[in-house]
PDB file of C-alpha atoms in Angstrom:
ATOM      1  CA  UNK A 239     -56.651 -98.269 -84.111  1.00 56.00           C
ATOM      2  CA  UNK A 240     -54.464 -98.273 -87.191  1.00 61.00           C
ATOM      3  CA  UNK A 241     -51.379 -97.009 -85.367  1.00 64.00           C
ATOM      4  CA  UNK A 242     -51.069-100.208 -83.308  1.00 66.00           C
ATOM      5  CA  UNK A 243     -50.618-102.558 -86.273  1.00 71.00           C
ATOM      6  CA  UNK A 244     -47.115-103.235 -84.890  1.00 73.00           C
ATOM      7  CA  UNK A 245     -48.588-104.755 -81.750  1.00 77.00           C
ATOM      8  CA  UNK A 246     -48.465-108.505 -81.339  1.00 80.00           C
ATOM      9  CA  UNK A 247     -48.199-111.069 -78.579  1.00 85.00           C
ATOM     10  CA  UNK A 248     -44.932-110.681 -76.699  1.00 87.00           C
ATOM     11  CA  UNK A 249     -44.521-106.945 -77.309  1.00 91.00           C
ATOM     12  CA  UNK A 250     -45.115-104.160 -74.790  1.00 94.00           C
ATOM     13  CA  UNK A 251     -46.429-100.663 -75.490  1.00 93.00           C
ATOM     14  CA  UNK A 252     -45.310 -98.151 -72.845  1.00 94.00           C
ATOM     15  CA  UNK A 253     -47.632 -95.143 -72.961  1.00 92.00           C
ATOM     16  CA  UNK A 254     -45.989 -92.051 -71.473  1.00 91.00           C
ATOM     17  CA  UNK A 255     -48.289 -89.551 -73.153  1.00 88.00           C
ATOM     18  CA  UNK A 256     -50.452 -86.918 -71.531  1.00 84.00           C
ATOM     19  CA  UNK A 257     -53.904 -88.217 -72.389  1.00 85.00           C
ATOM     20  CA  UNK A 258     -57.189 -88.527 -70.566  1.00 86.00           C
ATOM     21  CA  UNK A 259     -58.379 -91.751 -68.891  1.00 86.00           C
ATOM     22  CA  UNK A 260     -60.946 -92.533 -71.617  1.00 88.00           C
ATOM     23  CA  UNK A 261     -58.281 -92.399 -74.329  1.00 88.00           C
ATOM     24  CA  UNK A 262     -55.973 -94.537 -72.182  1.00 87.00           C
ATOM     25  CA  UNK A 263     -58.772 -97.080 -71.831  1.00 87.00           C
ATOM     26  CA  UNK A 264     -59.347 -97.187 -75.613  1.00 88.00           C
ATOM     27  CA  UNK A 265     -55.633 -97.459 -76.378  1.00 88.00           C
ATOM     28  CA  UNK A 266     -55.231-100.219 -73.802  1.00 87.00           C
ATOM     29  CA  UNK A 267     -58.134-102.188 -75.252  1.00 88.00           C
ATOM     30  CA  UNK A 268     -56.726-101.873 -78.785  1.00 89.00           C
ATOM     31  CA  UNK A 269     -53.262-102.997 -77.676  1.00 90.00           C
ATOM     32  CA  UNK A 270     -54.577-105.924 -75.616  1.00 89.00           C
ATOM     33  CA  UNK A 271     -56.801-107.025 -78.519  1.00 90.00           C
ATOM     34  CA  UNK A 272     -53.612-107.781 -80.481  1.00 90.00           C
ATOM     35  CA  UNK A 273     -52.194-109.906 -77.666  1.00 91.00           C
ATOM     36  CA  UNK A 274     -49.607-107.265 -76.729  1.00 93.00           C
ATOM     37  CA  UNK A 275     -49.310-105.718 -73.262  1.00 93.00           C
ATOM     38  CA  UNK A 276     -49.529-102.078 -72.230  1.00 93.00           C
ATOM     39  CA  UNK A 277     -47.946-100.141 -69.417  1.00 95.00           C
ATOM     40  CA  UNK A 278     -49.469 -96.771 -68.595  1.00 93.00           C
ATOM     41  CA  UNK A 279     -46.598 -94.586 -67.368  1.00 93.00           C
ATOM     42  CA  UNK A 280     -47.319 -90.875 -66.955  1.00 90.00           C
ATOM     43  CA  UNK A 281     -44.262 -88.949 -65.803  1.00 90.00           C
ATOM     44  CA  UNK A 282     -43.439 -86.151 -63.438  1.00 89.00           C
ATOM     45  CA  UNK A 283     -40.667 -83.568 -63.776  1.00 90.00           C
ATOM     46  CA  UNK A 284     -39.473 -81.937 -66.984  1.00 88.00           C
ATOM     47  CA  UNK A 285     -37.035 -81.965 -69.903  1.00 91.00           C
ATOM     48  CA  UNK A 286     -33.910 -81.601 -67.741  1.00 92.00           C
ATOM     49  CA  UNK A 287     -34.825 -84.693 -65.720  1.00 90.00           C
ATOM     50  CA  UNK A 288     -35.761 -86.580 -68.896  1.00 87.00           C
ATOM     51  CA  UNK A 289     -32.308 -85.888 -70.325  1.00 90.00           C
ATOM     52  CA  UNK A 290     -30.646 -87.370 -67.234  1.00 90.00           C
ATOM     53  CA  UNK A 291     -33.020 -90.305 -66.699  1.00 87.00           C
ATOM     54  CA  UNK A 292     -34.470 -88.839 -63.524  1.00 91.00           C
ATOM     55  CA  UNK A 293     -38.163 -88.618 -64.376  1.00 91.00           C
ATOM     56  CA  UNK A 294     -40.679 -89.669 -61.752  1.00 94.00           C
ATOM     57  CA  UNK A 295     -42.653 -92.610 -63.168  1.00 94.00           C
ATOM     58  CA  UNK A 296     -46.153 -93.560 -62.044  1.00 92.00           C
ATOM     59  CA  UNK A 297     -46.552 -97.051 -63.463  1.00 94.00           C
ATOM     60  CA  UNK A 298     -49.801 -98.863 -64.146  1.00 92.00           C
ATOM     61  CA  UNK A 299     -50.109-102.311 -65.656  1.00 93.00           C
ATOM     62  CA  UNK A 300     -49.533-105.989 -65.067  1.00 93.00           C
ATOM     63  CA  UNK A 301     -46.866-106.420 -62.349  1.00 95.00           C
ATOM     64  CA  UNK A 302     -45.044-109.155 -64.273  1.00 95.00           C
ATOM     65  CA  UNK A 303     -44.841-106.904 -67.354  1.00 96.00           C
ATOM     66  CA  UNK A 304     -43.469-104.084 -65.189  1.00 96.00           C
ATOM     67  CA  UNK A 305     -40.789-106.477 -63.920  1.00 97.00           C
ATOM     68  CA  UNK A 306     -39.974-107.582 -67.487  1.00 96.00           C
ATOM     69  CA  UNK A 307     -39.530-103.907 -68.483  1.00 96.00           C
ATOM     70  CA  UNK A 308     -37.482-102.948 -65.409  1.00 96.00           C
ATOM     71  CA  UNK A 309     -34.287-102.140 -67.341  1.00 96.00           C
ATOM     72  CA  UNK A 310     -36.143 -99.776 -69.688  1.00 95.00           C
ATOM     73  CA  UNK A 311     -38.051 -98.125 -66.837  1.00 95.00           C
ATOM     74  CA  UNK A 312     -34.839 -97.723 -64.799  1.00 94.00           C
ATOM     75  CA  UNK A 313     -33.221 -95.940 -67.758  1.00 91.00           C
ATOM     76  CA  UNK A 314     -36.137 -93.523 -68.042  1.00 88.00           C
ATOM     77  CA  UNK A 315     -36.791 -92.710 -64.430  1.00 87.00           C
ATOM     78  CA  UNK A 316     -35.360 -92.252 -61.001  1.00 89.00           C
ATOM     79  CA  UNK A 317     -38.311 -92.474 -58.630  1.00 93.00           C
ATOM     80  CA  UNK A 318     -40.840 -95.106 -59.655  1.00 94.00           C
ATOM     81  CA  UNK A 319     -44.233 -95.775 -58.133  1.00 93.00           C
ATOM     82  CA  UNK A 320     -46.166 -98.901 -59.081  1.00 93.00           C
ATOM     83  CA  UNK A 321     -49.839 -97.956 -58.885  1.00 89.00           C
ATOM     84  CA  UNK A 322     -51.498-101.222 -59.896  1.00 88.00           C
ATOM     85  CA  UNK A 323     -53.597-101.736 -62.976  1.00 81.00           C
ATOM     86  CA  UNK A 324     -53.578 -99.495 -66.054  1.00 75.00           C
ATOM     87  CA  UNK A 325     -55.414 -96.220 -65.328  1.00 65.00           C
ATOM     88  CA  UNK A 326     -55.002 -96.392 -61.533  1.00 56.00           C
ATOM     89  CA  UNK A 327     -52.465 -93.573 -61.441  1.00 54.00           C
ATOM     90  CA  UNK A 328     -54.393 -91.471 -63.969  1.00 56.00           C
ATOM     91  CA  UNK A 329     -57.322 -91.329 -61.558  1.00 52.00           C
ATOM     92  CA  UNK A 330     -54.943 -90.555 -58.706  1.00 50.00           C
ATOM     93  CA  UNK A 331     -53.534 -87.614 -60.684  1.00 50.00           C
ATOM     94  CA  UNK A 332     -57.052 -86.339 -61.395  1.00 50.00           C
ATOM     95  CA  UNK A 333     -57.777 -86.273 -57.664  1.00 46.00           C
ATOM     96  CA  UNK A 334     -54.746 -84.183 -56.705  1.00 47.00           C
TER      97      UNK A 334
END
């Protein structure tokens, strides 16, 4: 994927987009192939909560990477739910 030419070992891509699980899987594979890490972080709530840093975050990815990104995630969201590996929360959302 040409858009991830920035990715390299030591960097983290936080995906907060509204995309389907197959696209998330492809993006994750492309990012990991560069040596970078990816967190899959779909959000709940809306623009008002985004403006005040009160989004609900459903976080998927390596737990140590989540911990490394804690300050960024805390700025973005109020409630945070760690769901395990990348894609775990996407499947949970599909089931609701």
